[in-house]
mmCIF file of C-alpha atoms in Angstrom:
data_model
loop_
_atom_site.group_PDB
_atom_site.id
_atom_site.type_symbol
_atom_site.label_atom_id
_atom_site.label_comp_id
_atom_site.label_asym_id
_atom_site.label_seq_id
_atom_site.Cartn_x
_atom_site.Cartn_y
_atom_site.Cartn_z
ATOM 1 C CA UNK A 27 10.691 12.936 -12.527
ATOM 2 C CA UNK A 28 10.154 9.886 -15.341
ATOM 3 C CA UNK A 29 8.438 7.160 -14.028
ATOM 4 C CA UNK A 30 11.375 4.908 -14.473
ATOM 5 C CA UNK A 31 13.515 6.849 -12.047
ATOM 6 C CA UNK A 32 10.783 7.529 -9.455
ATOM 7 C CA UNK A 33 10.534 3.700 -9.173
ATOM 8 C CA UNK A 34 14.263 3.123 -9.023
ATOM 9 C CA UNK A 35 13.823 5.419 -5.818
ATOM 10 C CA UNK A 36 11.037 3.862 -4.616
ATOM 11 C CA UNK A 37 12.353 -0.039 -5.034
ATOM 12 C CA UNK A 38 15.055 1.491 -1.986
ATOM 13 C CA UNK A 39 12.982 3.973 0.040
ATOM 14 C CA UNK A 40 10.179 1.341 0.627
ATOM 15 C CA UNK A 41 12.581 -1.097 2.578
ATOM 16 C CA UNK A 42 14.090 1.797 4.159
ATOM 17 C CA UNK A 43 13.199 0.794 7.903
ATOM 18 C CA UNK A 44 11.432 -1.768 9.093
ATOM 19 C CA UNK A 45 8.210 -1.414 7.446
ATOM 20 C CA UNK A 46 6.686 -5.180 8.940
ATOM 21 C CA UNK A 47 6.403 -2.186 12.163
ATOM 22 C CA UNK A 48 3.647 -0.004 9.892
ATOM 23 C CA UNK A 49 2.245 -3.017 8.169
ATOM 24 C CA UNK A 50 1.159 -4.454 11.898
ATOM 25 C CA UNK A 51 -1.133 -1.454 11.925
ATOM 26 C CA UNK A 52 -2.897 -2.395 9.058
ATOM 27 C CA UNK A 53 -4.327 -6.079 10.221
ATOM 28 C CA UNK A 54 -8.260 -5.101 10.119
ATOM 29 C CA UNK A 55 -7.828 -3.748 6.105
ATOM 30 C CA UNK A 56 -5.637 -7.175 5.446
ATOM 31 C CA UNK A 57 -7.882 -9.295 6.930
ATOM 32 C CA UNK A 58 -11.200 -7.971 5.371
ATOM 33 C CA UNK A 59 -9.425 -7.863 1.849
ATOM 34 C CA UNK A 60 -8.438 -11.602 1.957
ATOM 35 C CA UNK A 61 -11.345 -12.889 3.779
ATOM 36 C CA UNK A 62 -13.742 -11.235 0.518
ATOM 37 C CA UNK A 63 -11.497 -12.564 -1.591
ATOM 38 C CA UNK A 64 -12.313 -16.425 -0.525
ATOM 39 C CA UNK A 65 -8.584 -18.136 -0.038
ATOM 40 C CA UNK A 66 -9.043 -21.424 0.051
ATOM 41 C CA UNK A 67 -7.022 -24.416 -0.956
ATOM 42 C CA UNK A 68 -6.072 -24.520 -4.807
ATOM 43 C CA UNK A 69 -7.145 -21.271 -5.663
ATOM 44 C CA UNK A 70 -3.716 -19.362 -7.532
ATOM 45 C CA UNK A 71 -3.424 -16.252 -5.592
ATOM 46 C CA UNK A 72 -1.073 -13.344 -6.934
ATOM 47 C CA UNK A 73 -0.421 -10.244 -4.050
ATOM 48 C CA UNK A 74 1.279 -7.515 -5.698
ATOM 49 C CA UNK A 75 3.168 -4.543 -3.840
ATOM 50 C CA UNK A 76 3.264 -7.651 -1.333
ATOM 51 C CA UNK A 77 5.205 -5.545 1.249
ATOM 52 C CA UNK A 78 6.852 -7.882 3.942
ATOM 53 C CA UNK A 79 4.168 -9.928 3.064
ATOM 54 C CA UNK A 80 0.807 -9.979 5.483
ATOM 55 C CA UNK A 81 -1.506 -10.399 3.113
ATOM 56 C CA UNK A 82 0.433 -13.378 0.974
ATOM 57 C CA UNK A 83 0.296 -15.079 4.845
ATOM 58 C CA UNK A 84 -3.308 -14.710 5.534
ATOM 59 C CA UNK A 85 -4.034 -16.556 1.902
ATOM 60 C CA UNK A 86 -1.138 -19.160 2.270
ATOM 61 C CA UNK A 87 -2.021 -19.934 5.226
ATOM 62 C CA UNK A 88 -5.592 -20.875 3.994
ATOM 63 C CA UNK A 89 -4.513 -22.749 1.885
ATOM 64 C CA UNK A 90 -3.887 -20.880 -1.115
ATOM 65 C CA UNK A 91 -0.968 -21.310 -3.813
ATOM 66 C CA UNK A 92 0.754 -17.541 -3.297
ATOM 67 C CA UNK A 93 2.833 -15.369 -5.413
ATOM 68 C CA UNK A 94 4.321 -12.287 -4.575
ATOM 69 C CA UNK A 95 6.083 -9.725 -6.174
ATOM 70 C CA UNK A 96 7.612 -6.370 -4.690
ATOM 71 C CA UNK A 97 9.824 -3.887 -6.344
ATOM 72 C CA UNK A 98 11.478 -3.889 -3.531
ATOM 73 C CA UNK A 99 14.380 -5.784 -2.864
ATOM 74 C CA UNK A 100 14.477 -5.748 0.406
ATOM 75 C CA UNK A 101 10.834 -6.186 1.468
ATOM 76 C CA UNK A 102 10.949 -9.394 -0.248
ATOM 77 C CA UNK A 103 14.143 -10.542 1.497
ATOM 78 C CA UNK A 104 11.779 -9.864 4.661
ATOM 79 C CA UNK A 105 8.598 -11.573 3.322
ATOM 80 C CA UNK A 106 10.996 -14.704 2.625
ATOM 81 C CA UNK A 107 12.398 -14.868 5.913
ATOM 82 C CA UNK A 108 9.187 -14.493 7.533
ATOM 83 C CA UNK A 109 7.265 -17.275 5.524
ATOM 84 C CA UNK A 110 10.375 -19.583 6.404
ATOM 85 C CA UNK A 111 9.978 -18.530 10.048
ATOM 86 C CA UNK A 112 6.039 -19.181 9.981
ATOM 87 C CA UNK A 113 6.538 -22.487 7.957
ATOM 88 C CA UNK A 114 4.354 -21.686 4.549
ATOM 89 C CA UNK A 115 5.630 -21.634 0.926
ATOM 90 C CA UNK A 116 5.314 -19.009 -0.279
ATOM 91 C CA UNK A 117 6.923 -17.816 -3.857
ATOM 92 C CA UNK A 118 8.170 -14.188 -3.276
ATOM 93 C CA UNK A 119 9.825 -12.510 -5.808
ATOM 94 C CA UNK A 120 11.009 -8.712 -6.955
ATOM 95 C CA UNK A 121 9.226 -7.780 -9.526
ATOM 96 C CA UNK A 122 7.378 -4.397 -11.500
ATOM 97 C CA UNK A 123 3.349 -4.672 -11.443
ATOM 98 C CA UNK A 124 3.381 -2.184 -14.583
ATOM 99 C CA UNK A 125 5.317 -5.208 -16.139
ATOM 100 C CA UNK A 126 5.129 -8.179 -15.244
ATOM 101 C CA UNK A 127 6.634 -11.673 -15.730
ATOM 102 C CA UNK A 128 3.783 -13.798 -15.431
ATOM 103 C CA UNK A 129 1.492 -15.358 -18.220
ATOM 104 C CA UNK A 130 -2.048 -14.253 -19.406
ATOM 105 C CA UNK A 131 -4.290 -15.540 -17.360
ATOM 106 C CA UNK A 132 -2.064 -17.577 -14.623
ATOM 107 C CA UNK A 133 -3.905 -16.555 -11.714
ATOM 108 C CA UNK A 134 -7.622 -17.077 -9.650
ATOM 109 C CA UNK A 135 -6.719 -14.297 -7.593
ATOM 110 C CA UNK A 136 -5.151 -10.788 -7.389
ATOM 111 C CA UNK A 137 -4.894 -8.808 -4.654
ATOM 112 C CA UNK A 138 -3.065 -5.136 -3.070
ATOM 113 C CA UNK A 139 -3.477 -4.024 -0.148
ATOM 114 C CA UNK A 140 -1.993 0.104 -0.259
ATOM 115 C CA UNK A 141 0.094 -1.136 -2.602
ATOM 116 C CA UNK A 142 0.055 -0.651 -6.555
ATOM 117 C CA UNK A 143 -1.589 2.681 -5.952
ATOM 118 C CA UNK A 144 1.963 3.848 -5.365
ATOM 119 C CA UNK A 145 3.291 2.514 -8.768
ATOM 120 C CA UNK A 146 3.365 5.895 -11.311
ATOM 121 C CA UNK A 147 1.986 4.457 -13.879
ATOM 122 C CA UNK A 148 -1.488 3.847 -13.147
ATOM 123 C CA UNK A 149 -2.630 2.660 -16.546
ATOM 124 C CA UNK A 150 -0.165 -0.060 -17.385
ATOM 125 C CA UNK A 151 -0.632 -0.869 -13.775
ATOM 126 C CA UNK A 152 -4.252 -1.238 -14.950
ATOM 127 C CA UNK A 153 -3.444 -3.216 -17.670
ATOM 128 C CA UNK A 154 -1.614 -5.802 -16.220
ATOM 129 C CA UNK A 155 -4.294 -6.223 -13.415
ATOM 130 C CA UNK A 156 -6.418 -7.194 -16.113
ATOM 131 C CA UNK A 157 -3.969 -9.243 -18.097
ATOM 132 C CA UNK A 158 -2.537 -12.278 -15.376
ATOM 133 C CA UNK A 159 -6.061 -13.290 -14.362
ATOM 134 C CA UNK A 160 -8.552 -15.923 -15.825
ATOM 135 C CA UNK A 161 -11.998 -14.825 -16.999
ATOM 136 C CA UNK A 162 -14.259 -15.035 -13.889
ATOM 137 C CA UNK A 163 -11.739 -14.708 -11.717
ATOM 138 C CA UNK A 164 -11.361 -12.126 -8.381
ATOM 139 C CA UNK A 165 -9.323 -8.665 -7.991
ATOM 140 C CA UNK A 166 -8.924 -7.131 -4.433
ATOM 141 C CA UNK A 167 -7.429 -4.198 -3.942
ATOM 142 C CA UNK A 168 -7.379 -1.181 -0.737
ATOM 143 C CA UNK A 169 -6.744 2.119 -1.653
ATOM 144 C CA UNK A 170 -5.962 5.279 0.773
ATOM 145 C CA UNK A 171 -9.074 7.588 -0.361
ATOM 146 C CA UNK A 172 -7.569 11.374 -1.336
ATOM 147 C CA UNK A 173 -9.653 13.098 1.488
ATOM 148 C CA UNK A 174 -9.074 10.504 4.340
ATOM 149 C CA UNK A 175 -6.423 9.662 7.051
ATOM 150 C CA UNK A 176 -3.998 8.922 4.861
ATOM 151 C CA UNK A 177 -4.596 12.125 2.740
ATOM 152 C CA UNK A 178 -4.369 14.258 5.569
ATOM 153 C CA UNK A 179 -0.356 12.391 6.498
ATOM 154 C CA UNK A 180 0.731 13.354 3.030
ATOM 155 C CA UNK A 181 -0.510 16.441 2.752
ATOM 156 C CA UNK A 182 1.801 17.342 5.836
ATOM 157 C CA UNK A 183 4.679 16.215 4.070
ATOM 158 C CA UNK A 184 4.139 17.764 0.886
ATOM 159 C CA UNK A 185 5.297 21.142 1.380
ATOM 160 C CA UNK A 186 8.818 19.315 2.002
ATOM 161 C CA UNK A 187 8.843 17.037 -0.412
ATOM 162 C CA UNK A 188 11.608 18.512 -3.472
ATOM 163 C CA UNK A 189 9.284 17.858 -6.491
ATOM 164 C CA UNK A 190 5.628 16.246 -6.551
ATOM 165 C CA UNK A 191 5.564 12.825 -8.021
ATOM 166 C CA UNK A 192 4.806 12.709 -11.933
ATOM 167 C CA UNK A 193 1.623 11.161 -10.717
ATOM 168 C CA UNK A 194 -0.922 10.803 -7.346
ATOM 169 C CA UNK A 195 -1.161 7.819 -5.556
ATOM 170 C CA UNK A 196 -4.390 8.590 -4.638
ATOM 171 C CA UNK A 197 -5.885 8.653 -7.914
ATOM 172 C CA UNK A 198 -6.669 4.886 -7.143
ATOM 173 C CA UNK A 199 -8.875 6.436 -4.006
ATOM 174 C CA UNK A 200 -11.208 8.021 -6.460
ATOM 175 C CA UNK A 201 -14.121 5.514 -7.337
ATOM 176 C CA UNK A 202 -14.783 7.032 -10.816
ATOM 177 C CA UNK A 203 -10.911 7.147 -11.718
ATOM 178 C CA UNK A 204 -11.066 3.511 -10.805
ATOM 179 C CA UNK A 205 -14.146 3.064 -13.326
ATOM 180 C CA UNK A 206 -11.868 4.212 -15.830
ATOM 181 C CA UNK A 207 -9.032 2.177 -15.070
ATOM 182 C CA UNK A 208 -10.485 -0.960 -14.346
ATOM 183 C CA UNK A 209 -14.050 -0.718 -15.957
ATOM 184 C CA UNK A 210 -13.761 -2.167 -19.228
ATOM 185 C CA UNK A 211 -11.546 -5.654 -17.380
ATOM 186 C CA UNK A 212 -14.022 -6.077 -14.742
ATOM 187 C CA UNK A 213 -17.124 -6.100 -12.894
ATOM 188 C CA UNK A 214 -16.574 -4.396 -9.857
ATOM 189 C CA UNK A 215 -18.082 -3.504 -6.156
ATOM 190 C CA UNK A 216 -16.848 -0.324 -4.913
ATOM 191 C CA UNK A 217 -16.933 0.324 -1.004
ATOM 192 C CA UNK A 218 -15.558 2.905 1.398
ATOM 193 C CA UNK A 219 -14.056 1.540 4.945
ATOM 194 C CA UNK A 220 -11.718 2.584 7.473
ATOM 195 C CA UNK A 221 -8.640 1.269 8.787
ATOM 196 C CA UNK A 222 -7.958 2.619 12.760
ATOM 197 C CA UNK A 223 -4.704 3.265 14.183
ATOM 198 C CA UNK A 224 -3.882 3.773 17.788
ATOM 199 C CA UNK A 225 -1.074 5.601 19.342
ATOM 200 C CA UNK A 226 -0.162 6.951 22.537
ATOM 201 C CA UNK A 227 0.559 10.258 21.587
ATOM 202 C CA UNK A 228 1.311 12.011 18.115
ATOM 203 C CA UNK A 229 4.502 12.308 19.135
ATOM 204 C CA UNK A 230 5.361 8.429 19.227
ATOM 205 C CA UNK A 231 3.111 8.227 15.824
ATOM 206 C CA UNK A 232 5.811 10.710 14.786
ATOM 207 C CA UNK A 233 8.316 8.257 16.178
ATOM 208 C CA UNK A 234 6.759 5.062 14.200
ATOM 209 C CA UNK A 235 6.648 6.332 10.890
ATOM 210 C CA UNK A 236 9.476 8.434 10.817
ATOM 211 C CA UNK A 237 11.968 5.130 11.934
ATOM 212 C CA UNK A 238 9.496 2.627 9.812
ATOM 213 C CA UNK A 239 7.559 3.783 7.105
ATOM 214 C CA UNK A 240 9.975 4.754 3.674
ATOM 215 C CA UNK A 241 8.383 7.855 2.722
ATOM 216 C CA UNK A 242 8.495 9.468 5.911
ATOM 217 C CA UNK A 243 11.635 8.594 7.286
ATOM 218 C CA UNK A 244 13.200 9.202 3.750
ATOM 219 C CA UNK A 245 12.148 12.511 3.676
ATOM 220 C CA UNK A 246 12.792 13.384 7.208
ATOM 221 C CA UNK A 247 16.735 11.867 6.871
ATOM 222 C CA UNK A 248 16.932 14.432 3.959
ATOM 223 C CA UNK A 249 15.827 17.374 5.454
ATOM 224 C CA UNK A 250 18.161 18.282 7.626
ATOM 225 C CA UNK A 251 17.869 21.181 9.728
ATOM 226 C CA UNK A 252 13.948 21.379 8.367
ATOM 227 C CA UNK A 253 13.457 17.586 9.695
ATOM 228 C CA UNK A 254 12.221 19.525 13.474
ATOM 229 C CA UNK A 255 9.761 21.342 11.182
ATOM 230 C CA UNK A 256 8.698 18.838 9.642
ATOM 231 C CA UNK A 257 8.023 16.858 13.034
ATOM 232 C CA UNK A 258 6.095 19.937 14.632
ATOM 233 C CA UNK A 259 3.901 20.222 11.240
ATOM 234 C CA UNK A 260 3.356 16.172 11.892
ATOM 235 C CA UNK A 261 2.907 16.496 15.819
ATOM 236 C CA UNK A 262 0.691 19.385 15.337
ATOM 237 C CA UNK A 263 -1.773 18.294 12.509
ATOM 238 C CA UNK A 264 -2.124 14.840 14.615
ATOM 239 C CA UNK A 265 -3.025 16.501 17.887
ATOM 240 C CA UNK A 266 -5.753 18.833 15.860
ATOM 241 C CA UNK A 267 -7.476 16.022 13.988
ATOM 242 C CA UNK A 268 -7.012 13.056 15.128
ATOM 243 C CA UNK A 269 -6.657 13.415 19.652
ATOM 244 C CA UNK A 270 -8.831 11.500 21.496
ATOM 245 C CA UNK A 271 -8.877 11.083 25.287
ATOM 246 C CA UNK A 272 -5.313 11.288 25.560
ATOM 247 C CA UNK A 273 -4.122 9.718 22.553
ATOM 248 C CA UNK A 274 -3.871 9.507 18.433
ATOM 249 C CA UNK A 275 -6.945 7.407 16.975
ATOM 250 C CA UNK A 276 -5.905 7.798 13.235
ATOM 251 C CA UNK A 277 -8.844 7.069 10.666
ATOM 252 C CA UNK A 278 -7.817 6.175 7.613
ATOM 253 C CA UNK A 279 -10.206 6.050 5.152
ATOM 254 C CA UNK A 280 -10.015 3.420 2.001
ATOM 255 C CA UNK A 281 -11.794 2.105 -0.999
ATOM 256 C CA UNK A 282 -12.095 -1.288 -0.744
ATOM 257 C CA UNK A 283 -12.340 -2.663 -4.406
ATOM 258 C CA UNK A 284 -13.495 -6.126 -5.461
ATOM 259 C CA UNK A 285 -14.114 -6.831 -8.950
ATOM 260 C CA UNK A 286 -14.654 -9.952 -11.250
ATOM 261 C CA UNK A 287 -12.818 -10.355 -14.418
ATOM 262 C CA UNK A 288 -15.119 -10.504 -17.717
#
Protein backbone atom coordinates (compact mmCIF):
# COMPACT_ATOMS: atom_id res chain seq x y z
CA UNK A 1 0.00 0.00 0.00
CA UNK A 2 1.70 3.69 -1.00
CA UNK A 3 2.15 5.73 1.78
CA UNK A 4 -0.26 8.27 0.49
CA UNK A 5 -3.18 5.89 0.64
CA UNK A 6 -2.26 4.23 3.96
CA UNK A 7 -2.57 7.76 5.46
CA UNK A 8 -5.81 8.59 3.70
CA UNK A 9 -6.98 5.42 5.77
CA UNK A 10 -5.47 6.29 8.70
CA UNK A 11 -6.70 10.24 8.81
CA UNK A 12 -10.47 8.11 9.26
CA UNK A 13 -9.62 4.96 11.24
CA UNK A 14 -7.86 7.04 14.02
CA UNK A 15 -11.15 8.99 14.95
CA UNK A 16 -13.00 5.90 14.50
CA UNK A 17 -14.40 5.65 18.22
CA UNK A 18 -13.82 7.57 20.88
CA UNK A 19 -10.21 7.44 21.25
CA UNK A 20 -10.11 10.43 24.37
CA UNK A 21 -11.36 6.60 26.16
CA UNK A 22 -7.62 4.96 25.24
CA UNK A 23 -5.79 8.21 25.56
CA UNK A 24 -7.06 8.37 29.50
CA UNK A 25 -4.89 5.30 29.88
CA UNK A 26 -1.94 6.90 28.88
CA UNK A 27 -1.73 9.92 31.67
CA UNK A 28 1.69 8.67 33.46
CA UNK A 29 3.65 8.62 29.68
CA UNK A 30 1.87 12.27 28.98
CA UNK A 31 2.72 13.64 32.00
CA UNK A 32 6.46 12.55 32.21
CA UNK A 33 6.92 13.66 28.45
CA UNK A 34 5.69 17.27 29.11
CA UNK A 35 6.99 17.69 32.51
CA UNK A 36 10.92 16.88 30.78
CA UNK A 37 10.08 18.97 28.29
CA UNK A 38 9.82 22.25 30.73
CA UNK A 39 6.29 24.06 29.57
CA UNK A 40 6.31 27.12 30.87
CA UNK A 41 4.90 30.44 29.87
CA UNK A 42 6.21 31.78 26.37
CA UNK A 43 7.87 28.85 25.32
CA UNK A 44 6.22 27.90 21.41
CA UNK A 45 5.21 24.39 21.84
CA UNK A 46 4.26 22.24 18.64
CA UNK A 47 2.43 18.49 19.61
CA UNK A 48 2.18 16.55 16.58
CA UNK A 49 -0.13 13.33 16.12
CA UNK A 50 -1.88 15.55 18.95
CA UNK A 51 -4.71 12.95 19.28
CA UNK A 52 -7.77 14.51 21.18
CA UNK A 53 -5.25 16.48 22.57
CA UNK A 54 -3.78 15.50 26.32
CA UNK A 55 -0.60 16.40 25.86
CA UNK A 56 -1.32 20.04 24.01
CA UNK A 57 -3.48 20.49 27.62
CA UNK A 58 -0.83 19.61 30.02
CA UNK A 59 1.59 22.39 28.13
CA UNK A 60 -1.26 25.01 27.60
CA UNK A 61 -2.22 24.78 30.63
CA UNK A 62 1.34 25.73 31.90
CA UNK A 63 1.42 28.23 30.22
CA UNK A 64 2.71 27.41 26.97
CA UNK A 65 1.72 28.89 23.39
CA UNK A 66 0.36 25.31 21.73
CA UNK A 67 -0.01 24.06 18.29
CA UNK A 68 -1.42 21.02 17.22
CA UNK A 69 -1.77 19.22 14.24
CA UNK A 70 -3.54 15.72 13.56
CA UNK A 71 -4.24 14.06 10.32
CA UNK A 72 -7.15 13.36 11.61
CA UNK A 73 -10.11 15.23 11.11
CA UNK A 74 -11.98 14.22 13.60
CA UNK A 75 -9.57 13.99 16.56
CA UNK A 76 -9.03 17.57 16.11
CA UNK A 77 -12.75 18.42 16.06
CA UNK A 78 -12.45 16.62 19.63
CA UNK A 79 -9.23 18.36 20.84
CA UNK A 80 -11.13 21.76 19.91
CA UNK A 81 -14.11 21.05 21.76
CA UNK A 82 -12.29 19.93 24.67
CA UNK A 83 -9.86 23.00 24.98
CA UNK A 84 -13.14 25.21 24.66
CA UNK A 85 -14.71 23.08 27.41
CA UNK A 86 -11.45 23.37 29.71
CA UNK A 87 -11.07 27.16 28.84
CA UNK A 88 -7.32 27.22 27.13
CA UNK A 89 -6.39 28.37 23.58
CA UNK A 90 -5.22 26.21 22.03
CA UNK A 91 -4.49 26.29 18.00
CA UNK A 92 -5.51 22.78 16.69
CA UNK A 93 -5.34 22.09 13.30
CA UNK A 94 -5.34 18.93 10.63
CA UNK A 95 -2.37 18.65 9.32
CA UNK A 96 0.57 15.86 7.78
CA UNK A 97 3.86 15.75 10.11
CA UNK A 98 5.79 14.33 6.90
CA UNK A 99 4.74 17.84 5.52
CA UNK A 100 4.13 20.37 7.21
CA UNK A 101 2.82 23.97 7.04
CA UNK A 102 4.83 25.65 9.47
CA UNK A 103 8.11 27.76 9.01
CA UNK A 104 11.81 26.75 9.69
CA UNK A 105 12.43 27.16 12.90
CA UNK A 106 8.89 28.47 14.43
CA UNK A 107 8.93 26.47 17.41
CA UNK A 108 10.84 26.01 21.21
CA UNK A 109 9.23 22.84 21.50
CA UNK A 110 8.14 19.59 19.76
CA UNK A 111 6.62 16.91 21.17
CA UNK A 112 4.57 13.11 20.31
CA UNK A 113 3.42 11.14 22.49
CA UNK A 114 2.64 7.39 20.36
CA UNK A 115 2.07 9.45 17.75
CA UNK A 116 4.31 10.17 14.54
CA UNK A 117 5.66 6.68 14.92
CA UNK A 118 2.49 5.71 13.09
CA UNK A 119 3.12 8.12 10.10
CA UNK A 120 4.77 5.67 7.06
CA UNK A 121 7.19 7.68 6.24
CA UNK A 122 9.62 7.73 8.89
CA UNK A 123 12.32 9.77 7.21
CA UNK A 124 10.47 12.83 6.02
CA UNK A 125 8.81 12.48 9.34
CA UNK A 126 12.43 12.85 10.51
CA UNK A 127 13.06 15.62 8.53
CA UNK A 128 10.50 17.81 9.43
CA UNK A 129 11.15 17.13 13.22
CA UNK A 130 14.31 18.67 12.56
CA UNK A 131 13.16 21.42 10.28
CA UNK A 132 10.20 23.62 12.52
CA UNK A 133 12.48 23.97 15.55
CA UNK A 134 15.10 26.68 16.55
CA UNK A 135 18.72 25.68 17.19
CA UNK A 136 18.88 24.75 20.93
CA UNK A 137 15.62 24.01 21.15
CA UNK A 138 13.73 20.60 22.78
CA UNK A 139 12.14 17.38 20.94
CA UNK A 140 10.01 14.89 23.05
CA UNK A 141 8.77 12.09 21.74
CA UNK A 142 7.26 8.27 23.32
CA UNK A 143 7.54 5.47 21.27
CA UNK A 144 5.86 1.81 21.80
CA UNK A 145 9.29 -0.33 21.93
CA UNK A 146 8.92 -3.50 19.22
CA UNK A 147 9.27 -6.17 22.05
CA UNK A 148 6.99 -4.50 24.74
CA UNK A 149 3.22 -4.27 25.66
CA UNK A 150 2.33 -2.70 22.84
CA UNK A 151 4.29 -5.16 20.55
CA UNK A 152 2.75 -8.01 22.00
CA UNK A 153 -1.27 -6.16 21.09
CA UNK A 154 -0.18 -5.94 17.50
CA UNK A 155 1.29 -8.90 17.04
CA UNK A 156 -2.24 -10.47 17.92
CA UNK A 157 -3.77 -8.62 15.29
CA UNK A 158 -1.43 -9.18 12.64
CA UNK A 159 -2.35 -12.44 11.39
CA UNK A 160 -5.79 -10.57 10.49
CA UNK A 161 -4.71 -7.68 9.26
CA UNK A 162 -5.19 -7.92 4.92
CA UNK A 163 -1.67 -6.61 4.03
CA UNK A 164 1.25 -5.38 6.46
CA UNK A 165 1.79 -1.70 6.36
CA UNK A 166 4.55 -0.49 3.76
CA UNK A 167 6.39 0.33 6.91
CA UNK A 168 6.63 -0.56 11.05
CA UNK A 169 5.57 1.72 13.47
CA UNK A 170 7.82 0.42 15.72
CA UNK A 171 10.86 1.21 13.96
CA UNK A 172 10.74 4.48 16.12
CA UNK A 173 11.01 1.88 19.31
CA UNK A 174 14.44 0.90 18.20
CA UNK A 175 17.10 3.28 19.86
CA UNK A 176 19.70 2.82 17.05
CA UNK A 177 16.98 3.32 14.19
CA UNK A 178 16.27 6.49 16.07
CA UNK A 179 20.17 7.40 15.92
CA UNK A 180 19.75 7.26 12.37
CA UNK A 181 16.79 9.22 12.02
CA UNK A 182 17.31 11.85 14.31
CA UNK A 183 21.18 11.78 14.93
CA UNK A 184 22.59 14.16 12.65
CA UNK A 185 19.41 17.12 13.92
CA UNK A 186 19.99 16.51 17.46
CA UNK A 187 21.55 15.71 20.61
CA UNK A 188 19.59 13.23 22.18
CA UNK A 189 18.91 11.14 25.63
CA UNK A 190 17.50 7.86 24.98
CA UNK A 191 15.49 6.06 27.89
CA UNK A 192 13.28 3.02 28.25
CA UNK A 193 9.96 3.39 30.61
CA UNK A 194 6.73 1.85 30.99
CA UNK A 195 3.33 2.98 30.73
CA UNK A 196 0.71 0.57 33.06
CA UNK A 197 -2.71 -0.18 32.20
CA UNK A 198 -5.32 -1.66 34.41
CA UNK A 199 -8.33 -3.61 33.55
CA UNK A 200 -10.71 -5.77 35.14
CA UNK A 201 -10.48 -8.56 33.02
CA UNK A 202 -9.04 -9.12 29.37
CA UNK A 203 -12.23 -9.42 28.33
CA UNK A 204 -13.36 -5.69 29.09
CA UNK A 205 -9.64 -4.68 27.72
CA UNK A 206 -11.09 -6.49 24.69
CA UNK A 207 -14.17 -4.35 25.14
CA UNK A 208 -12.09 -0.86 25.40
CA UNK A 209 -10.07 -1.09 22.49
CA UNK A 210 -12.18 -2.81 20.26
CA UNK A 211 -15.17 0.22 20.75
CA UNK A 212 -12.19 3.01 21.19
CA UNK A 213 -8.99 2.54 19.79
CA UNK A 214 -9.03 2.86 15.50
CA UNK A 215 -6.90 0.06 14.70
CA UNK A 216 -8.58 -2.41 16.65
CA UNK A 217 -12.03 -1.71 16.27
CA UNK A 218 -11.34 -1.10 12.46
CA UNK A 219 -10.11 -4.31 12.00
CA UNK A 220 -12.50 -6.14 14.15
CA UNK A 221 -15.74 -4.24 12.18
CA UNK A 222 -14.07 -5.79 9.03
CA UNK A 223 -13.69 -9.13 9.93
CA UNK A 224 -16.74 -10.44 10.08
CA UNK A 225 -17.37 -13.84 11.02
CA UNK A 226 -13.35 -13.98 12.04
CA UNK A 227 -14.02 -10.82 14.48
CA UNK A 228 -14.88 -13.90 17.53
CA UNK A 229 -11.41 -15.16 16.55
CA UNK A 230 -9.91 -12.41 16.67
CA UNK A 231 -11.39 -11.61 20.28
CA UNK A 232 -10.38 -15.18 21.67
CA UNK A 233 -6.67 -14.64 20.13
CA UNK A 234 -6.95 -11.03 22.15
CA UNK A 235 -8.70 -12.55 25.37
CA UNK A 236 -6.32 -15.35 25.35
CA UNK A 237 -2.82 -13.69 24.81
CA UNK A 238 -4.01 -11.07 27.68
CA UNK A 239 -4.89 -13.71 30.23
CA UNK A 240 -1.30 -15.56 29.45
CA UNK A 241 0.90 -12.49 29.76
CA UNK A 242 -0.39 -9.97 31.29
CA UNK A 243 -3.13 -11.63 34.52
CA UNK A 244 -2.51 -10.56 37.72
CA UNK A 245 -4.58 -11.30 40.84
CA UNK A 246 -7.67 -11.25 39.04
CA UNK A 247 -7.17 -8.76 36.50
CA UNK A 248 -5.14 -7.30 33.21
CA UNK A 249 -1.99 -5.15 34.37
CA UNK A 250 -0.77 -4.31 30.76
CA UNK A 251 3.01 -3.11 30.58
CA UNK A 252 3.75 -1.26 27.90
CA UNK A 253 7.07 -0.61 27.32
CA UNK A 254 8.38 2.84 25.53
CA UNK A 255 11.38 4.83 24.55
CA UNK A 256 11.18 7.95 25.93
CA UNK A 257 13.25 10.33 23.61
CA UNK A 258 14.47 13.83 24.45
CA UNK A 259 16.82 15.49 22.27
CA UNK A 260 18.24 19.10 21.69
CA UNK A 261 18.41 20.59 18.33
CA UNK A 262 22.11 21.51 17.06
Amino acid sequence: MAFEELKARQSVMWANGPYQNVTETLTDLQDLTVGRLGAAPGVHWLDLACGTGAVAERAASAGAEVVGIDLSPGLIETAQERAKQLGLNIDYRVGDCENLEVGDGAFDVVSSTCGVMFAPDHEATARELARVVKPGGKLGLANWTPAGGLGDMFRVMAPFQPAPPPSSPFDWGKPDRVRELLGDAYDLEIVEEISIARSESAEAYWDLFSSSYGPTKTLAENLGERRAELRQAWVDMFNEKYAVDGGIVHTREYLLILGTRK
